Amino acid sequence: MTWEPEIEELRRRQAMAREMGGPDKVRRQHDGGKLTVRERIERLLDPGTFHEVGELAGRATYGEDGELTSFVPANFVMGRGRIDGRPVVVGGDDFTVRGGAADAAIRGKQTMSEQMAHELRIPLVRLVDGTGGGGSVRSLDADRRTYVPFNPGWEHVVENLATVPVVALALGSVAGLGAARVVSSHYSVMVRDTSQVFVAGPPVVARLGEEVDKEGLGGSHIHARNGVVDDVVDTEDEAFARARRVLSYLPSSVHDVPPRGSVADDPERRDDWLVGAIPRDRRKVYKARPIIESLVDQGSFTEIGRMWGRSAITGLARLDGWPVAVLASDPYFYGSGITVDAAEKITRFVDLADTFHLPVVHLVDQPGFVIGTEHETAGTIRAGARALAAIYQAQVPWCSVITRKVFGVGGAAHQNASRLSYRYAWPSGEWGSLPMEGGIEAAFKADLDAAEDRDALLAEITARMDQVRSPFKTAESFLVEEIIDPRDTRPLLVEFVHLAAPLRHPGRTARAMRP
């Protein structure tokens, strides 16, 4: 006698699980422009590497003879696989089974996916397409009871923010606990027009007297601009590609350091156009992203959160193959001044860099915190002070390149002034407690008010101050360490990352990252 009958039963149950919610529900998923959870996992991972855990979990019905008559699989599929050869954990909602809401097995499987990533010290990818919480009111009717809410396994979700890279892809209508799973990550993506994220959906909101559809309530056009998610793509395949790319810059866990990638660009490359990248006219803006692209390895810059906090640019890149975190200013928005959104974006990004031991390259053009009634009302100074604290608390190697303005408390946030000032300035740099353009009128108000020819005196004082603000004057007093030819910036940054590489220390940071 062998166990062949049981093996046949195993194969039968596995086949039933792989049917998910059945042909009709799968068809509806496809008709809605969405892949099934198993198709998603197949496209995300390296081919043939998925090892499923808990495939047989679900709700079974048995006949009087004890034989299995029907089986509804758990609507959460999880297991291990590989991305670019590296082990990862992936867990995804199956919307074809009760719309991704909880059933008898989802809690244990979701919790195990989080715990597995943490204890094996490997990245986690969440494919979120449903609520993933306690299910609908229909489940309460079936159970004939209610319960005090709790979030099963949430301790692992919180712990993973401090230990392993977590990527969350919102791939459908995501509500409640599912929405919390999306934002409790290091990098999150929505698919335009097919995914929405909200605390509660339109039927629940309608009870408050607000009639709105899913897209109007929680579409990507809302959440890409308020920072709920980091990025928006047009297709699910693009979302998978973004997940793979972002993970390529990060270590498998905080217990490692980011590995060096391939070297495909000249470390000594000097782009001549950089010498004129910053306009001589201080009132003119310029495009910051081409400067970033010129300095890092060609094609390696991956921006994160482009549509929110837009006066700050954040992203991951490589320098001579080494992964780095890039922070820069965008003068097209508020003259690159720090708003509440920009401050929150900077805080979260610096925490990400510090958590995963990424050296920071900061291209600085910072006139300070944005001023005025609107921004005082918004609480800019508190959000800005939090960003300043994040920068001072970060332990990773840090290099600042001053390309233009550095003014006030906000400008002072370009690095931790108590550490070694690994810093360069371009000849276009200017700095101080206040920009000259506004500071002259404030400092010489009495003289200007008393002058017979106010404009002439203002021009005279401005000309005098133009001599004072020369960056060479600052360098003479060693208050800025090096003024460089902009074309030399890339070779110097390459030197920085080679010096920084042995200074990166594996292990947890003192401050765990929060959503």
Short mmCIF file of C-alpha atoms in Angstrom, two decimals:
data_model
loop_
_atom_site.label_atom_id
_atom_site.label_comp_id
_atom_site.label_asym_id
_atom_site.label_seq_id
_atom_site.Cartn_x
_atom_site.Cartn_y
_atom_site.Cartn_z
CA MET A 1 0.00 0.00 0.00
CA THR A 2 1.18 3.53 -0.78
CA TRP A 3 -0.17 7.01 -0.09
CA GLU A 4 -1.08 7.49 -3.73
CA PRO A 5 -4.80 8.05 -3.01
CA GLU A 6 -3.95 10.91 -0.66
CA ILE A 7 -1.58 12.37 -3.23
CA GLU A 8 -4.38 12.28 -5.79
CA GLU A 9 -6.66 14.03 -3.32
CA LEU A 10 -3.92 16.62 -2.74
CA ARG A 11 -3.68 17.28 -6.48
CA ARG A 12 -7.47 17.58 -6.74
CA ARG A 13 -7.62 20.13 -3.94
CA GLN A 14 -4.71 22.10 -5.39
CA ALA A 15 -6.53 22.26 -8.73
CA MET A 16 -9.67 23.51 -7.00
CA ALA A 17 -7.70 26.21 -5.18
CA ARG A 18 -6.19 27.41 -8.43
CA GLU A 19 -9.64 27.96 -9.90
CA MET A 20 -9.96 30.83 -7.39
CA GLY A 21 -13.52 32.19 -7.42
CA GLY A 22 -14.47 30.22 -10.52
CA PRO A 23 -14.63 31.03 -14.25
CA ASP A 24 -17.36 33.67 -13.94
CA LYS A 25 -15.56 35.63 -11.25
CA VAL A 26 -12.24 35.36 -13.12
CA ARG A 27 -13.97 36.65 -16.25
CA ARG A 28 -15.36 39.61 -14.31
CA GLN A 29 -11.86 40.38 -13.04
CA HIS A 30 -10.50 40.41 -16.57
CA ASP A 31 -13.46 42.40 -17.89
CA GLY A 32 -12.63 45.04 -15.26
CA GLY A 33 -9.16 45.38 -16.76
CA LYS A 34 -7.48 43.55 -13.88
CA LEU A 35 -5.32 40.46 -13.62
CA THR A 36 -6.05 37.69 -11.14
CA VAL A 37 -3.84 37.38 -8.09
CA ARG A 38 -2.07 34.33 -9.53
CA GLU A 39 -1.39 36.11 -12.82
CA ARG A 40 -0.01 39.05 -10.85
CA ILE A 41 2.36 36.88 -8.86
CA GLU A 42 3.54 35.14 -12.03
CA ARG A 43 4.36 38.48 -13.70
CA LEU A 44 6.00 40.00 -10.64
CA LEU A 45 8.40 37.17 -9.79
CA ASP A 46 11.20 35.56 -11.71
CA PRO A 47 9.63 32.78 -13.82
CA GLY A 48 9.04 29.51 -12.04
CA THR A 49 10.21 30.69 -8.61
CA PHE A 50 6.91 30.97 -6.70
CA HIS A 51 6.59 28.58 -3.79
CA GLU A 52 3.06 28.89 -2.42
CA VAL A 53 2.29 28.49 1.27
CA GLY A 54 -1.21 27.65 2.46
CA GLU A 55 -2.64 26.70 -0.91
CA LEU A 56 -5.15 24.31 0.66
CA ALA A 57 -6.59 26.85 3.08
CA GLY A 58 -10.23 27.74 2.49
CA ARG A 59 -13.81 26.69 3.17
CA ALA A 60 -14.71 23.12 2.35
CA THR A 61 -18.10 21.44 2.18
CA TYR A 62 -18.44 17.71 2.78
CA GLY A 63 -21.19 15.25 1.92
CA GLU A 64 -22.77 12.77 4.29
CA ASP A 65 -20.16 10.23 3.28
CA GLY A 66 -17.38 12.61 4.33
CA GLU A 67 -16.27 13.29 0.80
CA LEU A 68 -15.33 16.83 -0.29
CA THR A 69 -18.13 18.27 -2.40
CA SER A 70 -17.00 21.88 -2.86
CA PHE A 71 -14.13 24.13 -1.92
CA VAL A 72 -13.77 27.91 -1.81
CA PRO A 73 -10.10 28.84 -1.45
CA ALA A 74 -8.91 31.51 0.93
CA ASN A 75 -8.88 34.84 -0.83
CA PHE A 76 -5.26 35.58 0.03
CA VAL A 77 -2.44 33.90 -1.90
CA MET A 78 1.05 34.04 -0.40
CA GLY A 79 4.45 32.45 -0.53
CA ARG A 80 8.09 32.89 -1.43
CA GLY A 81 9.72 33.65 -4.75
CA ARG A 82 12.56 35.58 -6.32
CA ILE A 83 12.96 38.99 -7.91
CA ASP A 84 16.16 39.40 -9.91
CA GLY A 85 17.43 36.30 -8.17
CA ARG A 86 16.83 37.58 -4.63
CA PRO A 87 14.32 35.89 -2.29
CA VAL A 88 11.14 37.83 -1.48
CA VAL A 89 7.79 37.17 0.13
CA VAL A 90 4.68 38.04 -1.87
CA GLY A 91 1.10 38.12 -0.65
CA GLY A 92 -1.93 39.12 -2.68
CA ASP A 93 -5.69 39.50 -2.28
CA ASP A 94 -7.91 37.36 -4.50
CA PHE A 95 -10.75 39.67 -5.49
CA THR A 96 -12.53 36.80 -7.24
CA VAL A 97 -13.37 35.33 -3.82
CA ARG A 98 -15.69 37.62 -1.87
CA GLY A 99 -14.07 40.75 -3.23
CA GLY A 100 -10.90 40.28 -1.23
CA ALA A 101 -12.74 40.49 2.12
CA ALA A 102 -11.79 38.22 5.00
CA ASP A 103 -12.79 34.59 5.26
CA ALA A 104 -11.83 31.80 7.62
CA ALA A 105 -8.22 31.62 6.50
CA ILE A 106 -7.17 35.11 5.39
CA ARG A 107 -6.07 36.33 8.80
CA GLY A 108 -3.57 33.55 9.36
CA LYS A 109 -2.17 33.76 5.84
CA GLN A 110 -1.72 37.52 5.85
CA THR A 111 -0.08 37.40 9.25
CA MET A 112 2.26 34.64 8.15
CA SER A 113 3.35 36.59 5.05
CA GLU A 114 4.36 39.52 7.26
CA GLN A 115 6.02 37.29 9.83
CA MET A 116 7.84 35.29 7.16
CA ALA A 117 9.37 38.41 5.62
CA HIS A 118 10.48 39.65 9.03
CA GLU A 119 11.99 36.43 10.33
CA LEU A 120 13.63 35.41 7.05
CA ARG A 121 14.89 39.00 6.61
CA ILE A 122 13.70 39.33 3.02
CA PRO A 123 11.56 41.98 1.25
CA LEU A 124 7.79 41.84 1.16
CA VAL A 125 5.53 42.77 -1.77
CA ARG A 126 1.83 43.27 -1.03
CA LEU A 127 -0.62 42.97 -3.94
CA VAL A 128 -3.66 44.70 -2.45
CA ASP A 129 -7.06 44.34 -4.10
CA GLY A 130 -9.81 44.43 -1.49
CA THR A 131 -10.48 45.30 2.12
CA GLY A 132 -8.43 42.53 3.68
CA GLY A 133 -10.07 43.19 7.03
CA GLY A 134 -13.11 41.76 8.76
CA GLY A 135 -15.22 41.44 5.65
CA SER A 136 -18.64 42.88 4.95
CA VAL A 137 -21.70 43.07 7.17
CA ARG A 138 -22.85 39.90 5.39
CA SER A 139 -20.19 37.96 7.34
CA LEU A 140 -21.68 39.24 10.60
CA ASP A 141 -25.08 37.95 9.51
CA ALA A 142 -23.56 34.56 8.82
CA ASP A 143 -21.64 34.42 12.13
CA ARG A 144 -24.59 35.75 14.14
CA ARG A 145 -22.30 37.92 16.25
CA THR A 146 -20.04 40.94 16.01
CA TYR A 147 -16.63 41.61 17.57
CA VAL A 148 -14.37 44.30 18.97
CA PRO A 149 -12.15 45.44 16.04
CA PHE A 150 -8.51 44.47 15.98
CA ASN A 151 -5.86 44.26 13.29
CA PRO A 152 -4.51 40.70 13.19
CA GLY A 153 -0.74 40.56 12.93
CA TRP A 154 -0.35 44.33 12.83
CA GLU A 155 2.65 44.07 15.12
CA HIS A 156 4.46 42.41 12.22
CA VAL A 157 3.38 45.18 9.82
CA VAL A 158 4.86 47.78 12.15
CA GLU A 159 8.00 45.74 12.76
CA ASN A 160 8.60 45.26 9.04
CA LEU A 161 8.81 49.02 8.51
CA ALA A 162 11.95 48.91 10.64
CA THR A 163 13.49 45.74 9.24
CA VAL A 164 12.69 44.76 5.63
CA PRO A 165 11.75 46.62 2.44
CA VAL A 166 7.98 46.62 1.96
CA VAL A 167 6.40 47.50 -1.39
CA ALA A 168 2.62 47.80 -1.68
CA LEU A 169 0.75 47.84 -4.99
CA ALA A 170 -2.88 49.00 -4.91
CA LEU A 171 -4.43 47.07 -7.79
CA GLY A 172 -8.16 47.60 -7.31
CA SER A 173 -10.64 49.22 -4.97
CA VAL A 174 -8.88 49.15 -1.61
CA ALA A 175 -10.68 50.07 1.59
CA GLY A 176 -10.24 49.95 5.36
CA LEU A 177 -7.47 47.65 6.51
CA GLY A 178 -6.46 47.14 2.89
CA ALA A 179 -5.82 50.88 2.57
CA ALA A 180 -3.78 50.80 5.76
CA ARG A 181 -1.69 47.96 4.31
CA VAL A 182 -0.98 50.07 1.23
CA VAL A 183 0.31 53.09 3.13
CA SER A 184 2.19 51.07 5.78
CA SER A 185 5.00 50.47 3.33
CA HIS A 186 8.24 51.99 2.13
CA TYR A 187 7.03 52.40 -1.44
CA SER A 188 3.48 52.31 -2.81
CA VAL A 189 1.90 52.48 -6.26
CA MET A 190 -1.61 52.85 -7.70
CA VAL A 191 -2.80 51.97 -11.20
CA ARG A 192 -4.52 54.89 -12.88
CA ASP A 193 -8.30 54.50 -13.38
CA THR A 194 -8.45 50.92 -12.04
CA SER A 195 -7.36 51.34 -8.41
CA GLN A 196 -8.81 53.46 -5.65
CA VAL A 197 -7.84 53.79 -2.00
CA PHE A 198 -10.17 54.97 0.76
CA VAL A 199 -11.00 54.45 4.41
CA ALA A 200 -14.57 53.50 3.50
CA GLY A 201 -16.20 53.18 0.09
CA PRO A 202 -18.96 55.25 -1.55
CA PRO A 203 -21.92 53.31 -0.01
CA VAL A 204 -20.65 54.04 3.50
CA VAL A 205 -19.82 57.66 2.66
CA ALA A 206 -23.30 58.08 1.21
CA ARG A 207 -24.73 57.51 4.68
CA LEU A 208 -23.08 60.80 5.64
CA GLY A 209 -24.90 62.55 2.83
CA GLU A 210 -22.04 62.68 0.32
CA GLU A 211 -22.70 61.07 -3.05
CA VAL A 212 -19.45 60.24 -4.82
CA ASP A 213 -18.12 57.44 -7.01
CA LYS A 214 -15.01 55.36 -6.29
CA GLU A 215 -12.71 57.42 -8.48
CA GLY A 216 -13.93 60.71 -7.06
CA LEU A 217 -13.48 59.43 -3.52
CA GLY A 218 -10.09 57.76 -3.71
CA GLY A 219 -8.67 57.83 -7.23
CA SER A 220 -4.99 58.04 -8.04
CA HIS A 221 -5.33 61.71 -9.04
CA ILE A 222 -6.11 62.42 -5.38
CA HIS A 223 -3.60 60.23 -3.61
CA ALA A 224 -0.60 60.89 -5.84
CA ARG A 225 -0.89 64.57 -4.89
CA ASN A 226 -1.51 64.20 -1.18
CA GLY A 227 1.25 61.69 -0.51
CA VAL A 228 -0.95 58.72 0.38
CA VAL A 229 0.85 56.76 -2.35
CA ASP A 230 4.23 57.40 -3.90
CA ASP A 231 3.55 56.82 -7.57
CA VAL A 232 0.92 56.17 -10.22
CA VAL A 233 1.31 53.98 -13.31
CA ASP A 234 -0.92 53.14 -16.25
CA THR A 235 -0.82 49.34 -16.12
CA GLU A 236 -0.32 46.54 -13.63
CA ASP A 237 2.80 45.42 -15.49
CA GLU A 238 4.26 48.89 -14.93
CA ALA A 239 3.48 48.53 -11.23
CA PHE A 240 5.37 45.23 -11.10
CA ALA A 241 8.31 46.82 -12.92
CA ARG A 242 8.38 49.70 -10.42
CA ALA A 243 8.38 47.26 -7.51
CA ARG A 244 11.29 45.33 -8.98
CA ARG A 245 13.25 48.49 -9.72
CA VAL A 246 12.82 50.07 -6.29
CA LEU A 247 13.79 46.85 -4.54
CA SER A 248 16.97 46.69 -6.63
CA TYR A 249 18.37 49.70 -4.72
CA LEU A 250 17.62 48.30 -1.26
CA PRO A 251 19.18 45.56 0.86
CA SER A 252 17.16 42.47 1.67
CA SER A 253 16.87 43.74 5.23
CA VAL A 254 18.41 46.31 7.54
CA HIS A 255 20.84 43.59 8.59
CA ASP A 256 22.59 44.02 5.22
CA VAL A 257 23.84 47.05 3.30
CA PRO A 258 22.65 47.91 -0.22
CA PRO A 259 24.70 45.90 -2.71
CA ARG A 260 26.67 47.55 -5.46
CA GLY A 261 25.16 47.14 -8.89
CA SER A 262 26.83 46.89 -12.26
CA VAL A 263 29.13 49.69 -13.37
CA ALA A 264 28.06 50.96 -16.79
CA ASP A 265 28.99 54.66 -16.74
CA ASP A 266 32.27 56.55 -16.66
CA PRO A 267 32.94 57.67 -13.06
CA GLU A 268 35.00 60.58 -14.42
CA ARG A 269 32.32 61.81 -16.81
CA ARG A 270 32.13 65.62 -16.93
CA ASP A 271 29.15 67.12 -18.76
CA ASP A 272 30.10 70.54 -20.12
CA TRP A 273 26.57 71.94 -20.08
CA LEU A 274 26.53 71.89 -16.26
CA VAL A 275 28.65 75.04 -16.14
CA GLY A 276 25.62 76.97 -17.41
CA ALA A 277 22.89 74.89 -15.77
CA ILE A 278 22.07 77.58 -13.16
CA PRO A 279 20.96 80.89 -14.72
CA ARG A 280 22.89 84.00 -13.73
CA ASP A 281 19.57 85.80 -13.31
CA ARG A 282 18.45 84.78 -9.83
CA ARG A 283 14.81 85.25 -10.78
CA LYS A 284 14.94 82.56 -13.45
CA VAL A 285 14.10 78.95 -12.74
CA TYR A 286 15.81 75.91 -14.20
CA LYS A 287 15.08 72.20 -14.59
CA ALA A 288 16.62 70.23 -11.76
CA ARG A 289 16.01 66.70 -13.02
CA PRO A 290 18.43 66.92 -15.98
CA ILE A 291 21.10 67.96 -13.48
CA ILE A 292 20.37 64.89 -11.36
CA GLU A 293 20.46 62.66 -14.44
CA SER A 294 23.79 64.15 -15.44
CA LEU A 295 25.43 63.51 -12.07
CA VAL A 296 24.28 59.96 -11.34
CA ASP A 297 24.89 56.84 -13.41
CA GLN A 298 23.03 57.21 -16.68
CA GLY A 299 19.50 55.84 -16.54
CA SER A 300 19.71 54.99 -12.83
CA PHE A 301 17.56 57.74 -11.30
CA THR A 302 14.17 56.50 -10.08
CA GLU A 303 12.04 59.31 -8.69
CA ILE A 304 9.69 58.65 -5.79
CA GLY A 305 6.63 60.79 -5.07
CA ARG A 306 6.90 63.21 -7.96
CA MET A 307 3.36 64.57 -7.69
CA TRP A 308 3.34 65.68 -4.04
CA GLY A 309 5.56 68.01 -2.01
CA ARG A 310 6.73 69.17 -5.41
CA SER A 311 9.32 71.72 -4.33
CA ALA A 312 11.37 68.73 -3.15
CA ILE A 313 12.61 65.98 -5.46
CA THR A 314 13.34 62.57 -3.96
CA GLY A 315 14.52 59.38 -5.57
CA LEU A 316 17.00 56.51 -5.72
CA ALA A 317 19.99 56.31 -8.04
CA ARG A 318 23.44 54.85 -8.44
CA LEU A 319 26.90 56.37 -8.46
CA ASP A 320 29.53 54.06 -9.96
CA GLY A 321 27.10 51.26 -9.19
CA TRP A 322 26.54 52.19 -5.53
CA PRO A 323 22.90 52.86 -4.54
CA VAL A 324 22.26 56.32 -3.10
CA ALA A 325 19.30 58.40 -1.99
CA VAL A 326 18.99 61.67 -3.93
CA LEU A 327 17.33 64.73 -2.42
CA ALA A 328 17.06 67.88 -4.53
CA SER A 329 15.15 71.14 -4.92
CA ASP A 330 12.73 72.08 -7.70
CA PRO A 331 12.58 75.87 -8.20
CA TYR A 332 9.49 75.53 -10.41
CA PHE A 333 7.43 75.14 -7.21
CA TYR A 334 7.56 77.88 -4.56
CA GLY A 335 11.04 78.72 -5.76
CA SER A 336 12.00 75.37 -4.15
CA GLY A 337 10.93 76.62 -0.71
CA ILE A 338 9.78 74.11 1.90
CA THR A 339 6.02 73.68 2.29
CA VAL A 340 4.24 71.36 4.74
CA ASP A 341 3.97 68.69 2.03
CA ALA A 342 7.62 69.06 1.04
CA ALA A 343 8.71 68.84 4.67
CA GLU A 344 6.72 65.63 5.19
CA LYS A 345 8.14 64.22 1.97
CA ILE A 346 11.70 65.04 3.04
CA THR A 347 11.17 63.54 6.50
CA ARG A 348 9.83 60.27 5.15
CA PHE A 349 12.54 60.01 2.50
CA VAL A 350 15.42 60.70 4.89
CA ASP A 351 13.98 58.09 7.25
CA LEU A 352 13.89 55.61 4.34
CA ALA A 353 17.53 56.32 3.50
CA ASP A 354 18.58 55.99 7.13
CA THR A 355 16.61 52.78 7.64
CA PHE A 356 18.25 51.01 4.70
CA HIS A 357 21.75 52.53 4.97
CA LEU A 358 21.64 54.57 1.75
CA PRO A 359 24.16 57.44 1.55
CA VAL A 360 22.40 60.73 0.80
CA VAL A 361 23.33 63.13 -2.00
CA HIS A 362 21.59 66.47 -1.48
CA LEU A 363 21.51 69.01 -4.30
CA VAL A 364 20.69 72.20 -2.45
CA ASP A 365 18.76 75.21 -3.75
CA GLN A 366 16.82 76.14 -0.65
CA PRO A 367 15.45 79.64 0.05
CA GLY A 368 13.91 78.37 3.29
CA PHE A 369 10.41 77.75 4.56
CA VAL A 370 7.63 79.20 2.43
CA ILE A 371 6.10 82.22 4.17
CA GLY A 372 2.72 83.92 4.29
CA THR A 373 -0.64 83.49 6.00
CA GLU A 374 -1.54 80.30 4.12
CA HIS A 375 1.64 78.56 5.17
CA GLU A 376 1.54 79.79 8.76
CA THR A 377 -2.00 78.46 8.97
CA ALA A 378 -0.85 75.12 7.59
CA GLY A 379 1.78 74.79 10.32
CA THR A 380 4.81 74.90 8.05
CA ILE A 381 7.29 75.53 10.85
CA ARG A 382 6.34 72.37 12.76
CA ALA A 383 6.51 70.16 9.68
CA GLY A 384 9.76 71.85 8.70
CA ALA A 385 11.26 71.32 12.14
CA ARG A 386 10.40 67.61 11.86
CA ALA A 387 12.30 67.45 8.57
CA LEU A 388 15.23 69.20 10.22
CA ALA A 389 15.12 66.67 13.06
CA ALA A 390 15.10 63.77 10.60
CA ILE A 391 18.19 65.13 8.88
CA TYR A 392 20.01 65.64 12.18
CA GLN A 393 19.05 62.17 13.41
CA ALA A 394 20.13 60.37 10.23
CA GLN A 395 23.34 58.37 10.63
CA VAL A 396 24.08 57.58 6.98
CA PRO A 397 26.93 59.28 5.10
CA TRP A 398 25.78 62.61 3.65
CA CYS A 399 27.07 64.88 0.91
CA SER A 400 25.53 68.25 0.07
CA VAL A 401 26.13 70.12 -3.18
CA ILE A 402 25.00 73.76 -2.98
CA THR A 403 23.87 74.72 -6.44
CA ARG A 404 22.14 78.00 -5.60
CA LYS A 405 20.31 79.30 -2.52
CA VAL A 406 20.76 78.42 1.16
CA PHE A 407 18.79 80.73 3.44
CA GLY A 408 17.37 80.71 6.95
CA VAL A 409 16.34 77.83 9.14
CA GLY A 410 15.01 75.87 6.16
CA GLY A 411 18.28 76.27 4.30
CA ALA A 412 20.19 75.18 7.38
CA ALA A 413 18.41 71.84 7.03
CA HIS A 414 20.59 70.89 4.07
CA GLN A 415 22.81 68.79 6.38
CA ASN A 416 23.63 68.07 10.01
CA ALA A 417 25.98 70.93 10.85
CA SER A 418 27.48 69.01 13.80
CA ARG A 419 28.92 66.33 11.50
CA LEU A 420 31.81 66.53 9.09
CA SER A 421 30.73 68.97 6.38
CA TYR A 422 31.22 66.82 3.32
CA ARG A 423 29.97 69.62 1.10
CA TYR A 424 30.65 71.36 -2.19
CA ALA A 425 29.37 74.66 -3.56
CA TRP A 426 28.95 75.76 -7.14
CA PRO A 427 29.95 79.36 -8.06
CA SER A 428 26.22 80.07 -8.39
CA GLY A 429 25.76 79.51 -4.66
CA GLU A 430 24.39 82.24 -2.40
CA TRP A 431 23.47 82.08 1.27
CA GLY A 432 22.63 83.94 4.44
CA SER A 433 19.92 84.44 7.03
CA LEU A 434 17.68 86.13 4.44
CA PRO A 435 17.81 86.58 0.68
CA MET A 436 19.36 89.95 -0.16
CA GLU A 437 16.33 90.96 -2.21
CA GLY A 438 14.06 91.05 0.82
CA GLY A 439 16.64 91.54 3.52
CA ILE A 440 17.97 94.87 2.21
CA GLU A 441 14.57 96.55 2.48
CA ALA A 442 14.16 95.21 6.02
CA ALA A 443 17.67 96.06 7.27
CA PHE A 444 17.89 99.55 5.72
CA LYS A 445 14.23 100.54 6.04
CA ALA A 446 14.89 103.73 8.01
CA ASP A 447 17.62 104.88 5.62
CA LEU A 448 15.50 104.15 2.57
CA ASP A 449 12.44 105.91 4.00
CA ALA A 450 14.52 109.02 4.74
CA ALA A 451 16.35 109.11 1.40
CA GLU A 452 15.55 111.80 -1.17
CA ASP A 453 15.95 109.24 -3.93
CA ARG A 454 14.90 105.91 -2.49
CA ASP A 455 15.53 103.91 -5.67
CA ALA A 456 19.03 105.30 -6.08
CA LEU A 457 19.97 104.45 -2.50
CA LEU A 458 18.48 100.97 -2.87
CA ALA A 459 20.54 100.40 -6.02
CA GLU A 460 23.68 101.60 -4.25
CA ILE A 461 23.13 99.32 -1.24
CA THR A 462 22.27 96.38 -3.51
CA ALA A 463 25.49 96.82 -5.50
CA ARG A 464 27.46 96.89 -2.25
CA MET A 465 25.73 93.75 -0.99
CA ASP A 466 26.38 91.97 -4.28
CA GLN A 467 30.06 92.17 -3.44
CA VAL A 468 29.40 90.80 0.05
CA ARG A 469 27.42 87.78 -1.13
CA SER A 470 30.13 86.46 -3.41
CA PRO A 471 30.72 82.80 -2.47
CA PHE A 472 34.44 83.47 -2.63
CA LYS A 473 34.12 85.80 0.37
CA THR A 474 32.62 82.90 2.34
CA ALA A 475 35.36 80.53 1.19
CA GLU A 476 38.04 82.98 2.39
CA SER A 477 36.75 82.50 5.94
CA PHE A 478 36.40 78.73 5.47
CA LEU A 479 32.65 78.99 6.02
CA VAL A 480 32.16 76.95 2.89
CA GLU A 481 34.72 74.21 2.36
CA GLU A 482 35.07 73.93 -1.42
CA ILE A 483 33.81 75.84 -4.43
CA ILE A 484 33.97 73.62 -7.48
CA ASP A 485 33.48 73.64 -11.21
CA PRO A 486 29.99 72.09 -11.68
CA ARG A 487 31.50 69.78 -14.29
CA ASP A 488 33.63 68.16 -11.56
CA THR A 489 30.60 67.22 -9.45
CA ARG A 490 30.09 63.67 -10.69
CA PRO A 491 33.72 62.55 -10.14
CA LEU A 492 33.59 64.06 -6.64
CA LEU A 493 30.32 62.32 -5.83
CA VAL A 494 31.78 59.04 -7.05
CA GLU A 495 34.68 59.58 -4.66
CA PHE A 496 32.14 60.27 -1.89
CA VAL A 497 30.26 56.98 -2.37
CA HIS A 498 33.50 54.99 -2.37
CA LEU A 499 34.50 56.65 0.90
CA ALA A 500 30.99 56.12 2.26
CA ALA A 501 30.69 52.44 1.36
CA PRO A 502 32.72 51.09 4.31
CA LEU A 503 30.98 53.52 6.69
CA ARG A 504 27.55 51.97 6.19
CA HIS A 505 26.66 49.86 9.23
CA PRO A 506 24.16 46.99 9.04
CA GLY A 507 21.51 46.84 11.73
CA ARG A 508 18.40 48.61 12.92
CA THR A 509 18.32 52.34 13.31
CA ALA A 510 17.43 53.89 16.65
CA ARG A 511 14.17 55.26 15.21
CA ALA A 512 11.89 52.84 13.43
CA MET A 513 10.27 54.23 10.31
CA ARG A 514 6.56 55.05 10.43
CA PRO A 515 4.06 55.40 7.55
#
